[in-house]
Amino acid sequence: MGTEPNELIDAILAQENMNQAWEQVLRNKGAPGIDGVTLARWGRNWEANIARIRQQVRSNTYFPNRPKRFTVYKKGGGSRELSRLTVSDKVLQRAVLNVLDPIYDRRFLNCSHGYRQNRSTATAIQQVLDFRDRGLVYVFDADITDCFNSLDHQILIALIKRVVHDWFVLNLTGLWLKSGRKHRHKPVGVPMGAVLSPLWCNIYLHQLDARLSCDGWQLVRYADDFVILTEDEASARAAWKKTESILQSLNLGLSARKTRLASFDEGFTFLGVTFQGNRYSYECQKKRISVEGKRLRMLYKHPPDFY
């Protein structure tokens, strides 16, 4: 059951929620967007800025800026393009996220761990270990090709409309998706670094979770990283074929270079944690930590360096 038309925008634009959104953006710090306005400058007139945003949304005169794109280099090699929103766009997206996140979180499945309350890399790793100890020792280790930059806007909006019926929220979503396009004439992609992009990714890939789970597959997913655990190699190959079919229907594909079959005997790495037999190990602050069995105390205290 979705939301009633226009009931969400009142909650989003409520003074308390907008104030909270600004405080959250301020705590997260961050550099200015394409307009060059810093948090300090925006904060000097934050009450007036919030009033302006509320009025613009209500009068349908709000238009987001294009994200400011920049490149970061990964520790393990390669690079990733991230985006910075303006402070105004961050505050409004955060206000929307505060309202939508609890609505969607109730719908997401237990296999999904990324960007969710009370879930983390540690809960994902714990689930992998639980499956291992149940005898699921073969692994389909999947990598989606350029996931965030490949999310189809038409599919994403259709999925959002299943739950959200508020015209204002749907209109804002369309504006943000259009302004965040990497290629102006291709309606695909969400900017990594935007406040709402992780939720959009989870909404999109929830289709993968649901279809695989309904068919009895045991998967663990953190954003666009996931593994499917099975009892034997033949089942892992079947999981690969099924996943390809589902992703094709979502206009996504698997990376030929990074997707593979593995097992706990030969070892594999997921979310920065390397599994080998009954042990797992990871790097934290330039130290290698190795644990045997199910104990995750070290993982919670010193999470792995990944991404």
Coordinates of C-alpha atoms in Angstrom, one line a residue:
M1 CA 0.0 0.0 0.0
G2 CA 1.4 3.4 -1.0
T3 CA 1.0 6.9 0.4
E4 CA -2.0 9.1 -0.3
P5 CA -1.5 11.9 -2.8
N6 CA 0.3 14.9 -1.3
E7 CA 0.4 13.7 2.2
L8 CA 4.2 13.3 2.2
I9 CA 5.1 16.8 1.3
D10 CA 3.6 18.2 4.4
A11 CA 5.8 16.0 6.5
I12 CA 8.8 16.8 4.4
L13 CA 8.4 20.6 4.6
A14 CA 7.4 20.6 8.3
Q15 CA 9.5 23.1 10.1
E16 CA 10.9 20.5 12.5
N17 CA 11.9 18.1 9.7
M18 CA 13.5 20.9 7.7
N19 CA 15.5 22.1 10.7
Q20 CA 16.6 18.6 11.4
A21 CA 17.7 18.1 7.8
W22 CA 19.8 21.3 8.0
E23 CA 21.4 20.1 11.2
Q24 CA 22.2 16.7 9.6
V25 CA 23.8 18.4 6.6
L26 CA 25.8 20.6 8.8
R27 CA 27.1 17.7 10.9
N28 CA 28.2 15.8 7.8
K29 CA 30.3 18.8 6.8
G30 CA 31.4 18.7 3.2
A31 CA 32.6 21.0 0.5
P32 CA 30.3 23.5 -1.5
G33 CA 28.5 22.5 -4.6
I34 CA 28.6 24.1 -8.0
D35 CA 27.3 27.4 -6.7
G36 CA 30.3 27.8 -4.3
V37 CA 28.1 28.4 -1.3
T38 CA 29.8 26.9 1.8
L39 CA 28.0 25.6 4.9
A40 CA 29.2 28.5 6.9
R41 CA 27.8 31.0 4.5
W42 CA 24.4 29.2 4.1
G43 CA 24.2 28.8 7.9
R44 CA 24.4 32.6 8.5
N45 CA 20.8 32.8 7.1
W46 CA 19.7 29.2 7.6
E47 CA 16.2 30.1 8.7
A48 CA 15.5 32.3 5.7
N49 CA 17.1 29.7 3.4
I50 CA 14.8 27.0 4.8
A51 CA 11.8 29.4 4.3
R52 CA 12.8 30.0 0.7
I53 CA 13.1 26.3 -0.1
R54 CA 9.7 25.6 1.4
Q55 CA 8.1 28.4 -0.6
Q56 CA 9.8 27.3 -3.8
V57 CA 8.6 23.7 -3.4
R58 CA 5.0 24.7 -2.6
S59 CA 4.9 27.2 -5.6
N60 CA 6.7 24.7 -8.0
T61 CA 9.5 27.2 -8.5
Y62 CA 12.3 25.0 -7.0
F63 CA 14.9 23.8 -9.5
P64 CA 18.1 21.9 -8.4
N65 CA 21.6 22.7 -9.6
R66 CA 23.6 20.2 -11.5
P67 CA 26.0 18.3 -9.2
K68 CA 29.6 19.2 -9.1
R69 CA 31.6 16.1 -10.1
F70 CA 35.0 15.1 -9.0
T71 CA 37.2 12.0 -9.0
V72 CA 38.5 10.0 -6.1
Y73 CA 41.0 7.2 -6.2
K74 CA 40.4 3.9 -4.5
K75 CA 43.0 2.3 -2.1
G76 CA 43.0 -0.9 -4.2
G77 CA 43.4 0.9 -7.5
G78 CA 41.0 2.5 -9.9
S79 CA 38.9 5.6 -9.4
R80 CA 35.3 6.6 -8.8
E81 CA 33.5 9.7 -9.8
L82 CA 31.5 11.4 -7.0
S83 CA 29.2 14.4 -6.9
R84 CA 28.6 17.3 -4.6
L85 CA 25.2 18.9 -4.3
T86 CA 24.7 22.5 -3.3
V87 CA 23.8 23.0 0.4
S88 CA 20.2 23.9 -0.5
D89 CA 19.8 20.7 -2.6
K90 CA 21.4 18.7 0.2
V91 CA 19.0 20.1 2.8
L92 CA 15.9 19.3 0.7
Q93 CA 17.1 15.9 -0.2
R94 CA 17.8 15.1 3.4
A95 CA 14.3 16.3 4.4
V96 CA 12.9 13.9 1.8
L97 CA 15.1 11.1 2.9
N98 CA 14.0 11.5 6.6
V99 CA 10.4 10.9 5.6
L100 CA 10.9 8.2 2.9
D101 CA 13.6 6.1 4.5
P102 CA 11.3 4.6 7.2
I103 CA 8.6 3.9 4.7
Y104 CA 10.9 2.0 2.4
D105 CA 12.9 0.3 5.1
R106 CA 9.9 -1.7 6.2
R107 CA 9.6 -3.1 2.7
F108 CA 13.3 -4.0 2.1
L109 CA 14.4 -7.6 2.8
N110 CA 16.8 -9.0 5.4
C111 CA 19.4 -9.6 2.7
S112 CA 19.9 -5.9 2.2
H113 CA 22.5 -4.2 4.5
G114 CA 23.7 -1.1 2.8
Y115 CA 22.6 2.4 3.9
R116 CA 20.0 1.1 6.3
Q117 CA 19.4 1.9 10.0
N118 CA 21.0 -0.7 12.3
R119 CA 22.7 -2.5 9.4
S120 CA 26.3 -2.3 8.3
T121 CA 29.2 -4.2 6.7
A122 CA 29.3 -6.1 10.0
T123 CA 25.7 -7.4 9.8
A124 CA 26.3 -8.4 6.1
I125 CA 29.5 -10.3 7.1
Q126 CA 27.6 -12.0 10.0
Q127 CA 25.0 -13.2 7.5
V128 CA 27.6 -14.6 5.2
L129 CA 29.1 -16.5 8.1
D130 CA 25.7 -17.8 9.1
F131 CA 25.1 -19.2 5.6
R132 CA 28.6 -20.7 5.6
D133 CA 27.9 -22.5 8.9
R134 CA 24.7 -23.9 7.4
G135 CA 26.7 -25.6 4.7
L136 CA 26.4 -23.0 1.9
V137 CA 30.0 -23.0 1.0
Y138 CA 29.9 -22.2 -2.7
V139 CA 29.6 -18.6 -3.8
F140 CA 28.4 -16.6 -6.8
D141 CA 30.4 -13.4 -6.3
A142 CA 28.6 -10.7 -8.4
D143 CA 29.7 -7.3 -9.6
I144 CA 27.2 -5.0 -11.4
T145 CA 28.8 -3.0 -14.1
D146 CA 28.8 0.7 -13.2
C147 CA 25.6 0.3 -11.2
F148 CA 24.8 3.9 -10.0
N149 CA 25.5 5.4 -13.4
S150 CA 23.3 2.7 -15.1
L151 CA 20.1 3.0 -13.1
D152 CA 17.3 3.5 -15.6
H153 CA 15.2 6.6 -14.7
Q154 CA 12.0 5.2 -16.3
I155 CA 12.2 2.0 -14.3
L156 CA 13.2 3.8 -11.1
I157 CA 10.3 6.3 -11.2
A158 CA 7.9 3.4 -12.0
L159 CA 9.2 1.6 -8.9
I160 CA 8.9 4.7 -6.7
K161 CA 5.3 5.3 -7.9
R162 CA 4.3 1.9 -6.5
V163 CA 4.8 3.4 -3.0
V164 CA 4.8 7.2 -3.4
H165 CA 1.8 8.9 -4.8
D166 CA 2.6 12.4 -3.7
W167 CA 2.8 14.7 -6.8
F168 CA 5.3 17.0 -5.2
V169 CA 7.7 14.2 -4.2
L170 CA 7.5 12.6 -7.6
N171 CA 8.1 15.9 -9.3
L172 CA 11.1 16.6 -7.1
T173 CA 12.4 13.1 -7.9
G174 CA 12.1 13.8 -11.6
L175 CA 13.9 17.1 -11.3
W176 CA 16.8 15.6 -9.3
L177 CA 17.2 12.7 -11.6
K178 CA 17.3 14.9 -14.7
S179 CA 19.8 17.4 -13.1
G180 CA 22.0 14.5 -12.0
R181 CA 22.4 12.9 -15.4
K182 CA 26.0 12.3 -16.4
H183 CA 24.9 12.5 -20.0
R184 CA 22.2 15.0 -20.7
H185 CA 20.4 13.0 -23.4
K186 CA 20.5 9.6 -21.6
P187 CA 17.9 9.1 -18.9
V188 CA 20.1 6.9 -16.8
G189 CA 22.3 7.2 -13.7
V190 CA 22.1 8.7 -10.2
P191 CA 25.0 10.8 -8.9
M192 CA 27.2 9.0 -6.3
G193 CA 27.4 11.4 -3.4
A194 CA 23.8 12.7 -3.6
V195 CA 21.8 12.3 -0.4
L196 CA 19.0 10.2 -2.0
S197 CA 21.1 8.1 -4.4
P198 CA 21.7 5.2 -1.9
L199 CA 17.9 5.0 -1.3
W200 CA 17.3 5.0 -5.0
C201 CA 19.8 2.3 -5.5
N202 CA 18.1 0.2 -2.8
I203 CA 14.7 0.7 -4.3
Y204 CA 16.0 -0.4 -7.7
L205 CA 17.9 -3.4 -6.5
H206 CA 15.1 -4.5 -4.1
Q207 CA 13.7 -6.0 -7.3
L208 CA 16.7 -8.3 -7.5
D209 CA 16.4 -9.2 -3.8
A210 CA 12.8 -10.0 -4.1
R211 CA 13.0 -12.1 -7.2
L212 CA 16.0 -14.1 -6.0
S213 CA 14.6 -14.6 -2.5
C214 CA 11.2 -15.8 -3.9
D215 CA 13.1 -18.5 -5.9
G216 CA 14.8 -19.6 -2.7
W217 CA 18.3 -18.2 -3.3
Q218 CA 20.3 -17.0 -0.2
L219 CA 22.0 -13.7 -1.0
V220 CA 23.7 -10.9 1.0
R221 CA 23.7 -7.5 -0.6
Y222 CA 25.4 -4.2 0.4
A223 CA 24.3 -1.5 -2.1
D224 CA 25.5 -2.9 -5.5
D225 CA 27.9 -5.5 -4.0
F226 CA 26.3 -8.9 -3.4
V227 CA 27.0 -12.6 -3.1
I228 CA 24.7 -15.7 -3.4
L229 CA 25.7 -18.7 -1.3
T230 CA 24.8 -22.2 -2.3
E231 CA 25.5 -25.8 -1.4
D232 CA 27.3 -26.8 -4.6
E233 CA 29.0 -25.4 -7.7
A234 CA 26.1 -26.3 -10.0
S235 CA 23.7 -24.3 -7.9
A236 CA 26.1 -21.4 -7.9
R237 CA 26.2 -21.5 -11.7
A238 CA 22.4 -21.6 -11.8
A239 CA 22.3 -18.5 -9.5
W240 CA 24.6 -16.7 -12.0
K241 CA 22.2 -17.5 -14.8
K242 CA 19.1 -16.4 -12.8
T243 CA 20.8 -13.1 -11.7
E244 CA 21.8 -12.3 -15.3
S245 CA 18.2 -12.7 -16.4
I246 CA 16.9 -10.4 -13.6
L247 CA 19.5 -7.7 -14.2
Q248 CA 18.8 -7.7 -17.9
S249 CA 15.2 -6.9 -17.2
L250 CA 16.4 -4.0 -15.1
N251 CA 18.8 -2.8 -17.9
L252 CA 21.8 -3.7 -15.8
G253 CA 24.6 -6.1 -16.5
L254 CA 27.3 -8.1 -14.7
S255 CA 31.0 -7.2 -15.0
A256 CA 32.7 -10.0 -17.0
R257 CA 36.0 -9.1 -15.3
K258 CA 34.9 -9.1 -11.7
T259 CA 32.0 -11.6 -11.5
R260 CA 33.1 -15.2 -10.7
L261 CA 32.3 -18.4 -8.9
A262 CA 34.2 -19.1 -5.7
S263 CA 34.1 -21.1 -2.5
F264 CA 35.2 -20.8 1.1
D265 CA 37.9 -23.5 0.5
E266 CA 39.6 -21.4 -2.2
G267 CA 38.8 -18.1 -0.6
F268 CA 37.1 -14.9 -1.8
T269 CA 36.7 -11.2 -0.7
F270 CA 33.5 -9.4 0.0
L271 CA 33.1 -5.9 1.4
G272 CA 36.8 -5.8 2.2
V273 CA 36.7 -9.0 4.1
T274 CA 38.6 -12.1 2.9
F275 CA 37.0 -15.5 3.7
Q276 CA 39.2 -18.6 3.7
G277 CA 37.9 -21.8 5.2
N278 CA 36.8 -21.1 8.7
R279 CA 38.6 -17.8 8.9
Y280 CA 38.1 -14.3 7.8
S281 CA 40.5 -11.4 7.7
Y282 CA 40.5 -7.7 6.8
E283 CA 42.7 -4.6 6.9
C284 CA 41.9 -1.8 9.4
Q285 CA 44.2 1.3 9.7
K286 CA 47.0 -0.5 7.9
K287 CA 46.8 -3.6 10.2
R288 CA 45.7 -7.0 9.1
I289 CA 43.1 -8.6 11.5
S290 CA 42.4 -12.3 11.3
V291 CA 39.5 -14.0 13.0
E292 CA 38.5 -17.7 13.2
G293 CA 34.9 -18.9 13.6
K294 CA 31.9 -16.7 14.1
R295 CA 33.3 -14.0 16.4
L296 CA 32.7 -10.5 15.1
R297 CA 33.7 -8.3 18.0
M298 CA 36.8 -7.1 16.2
L299 CA 34.8 -6.3 13.1
Y300 CA 32.3 -4.1 15.0
K301 CA 35.1 -2.3 16.9
H302 CA 37.4 -1.9 13.9
P303 CA 35.4 -2.1 10.6
P304 CA 37.3 -3.1 7.5
D305 CA 38.7 -0.5 5.1
F306 CA 36.7 -0.9 2.0
Y307 CA 35.7 1.6 -0.8

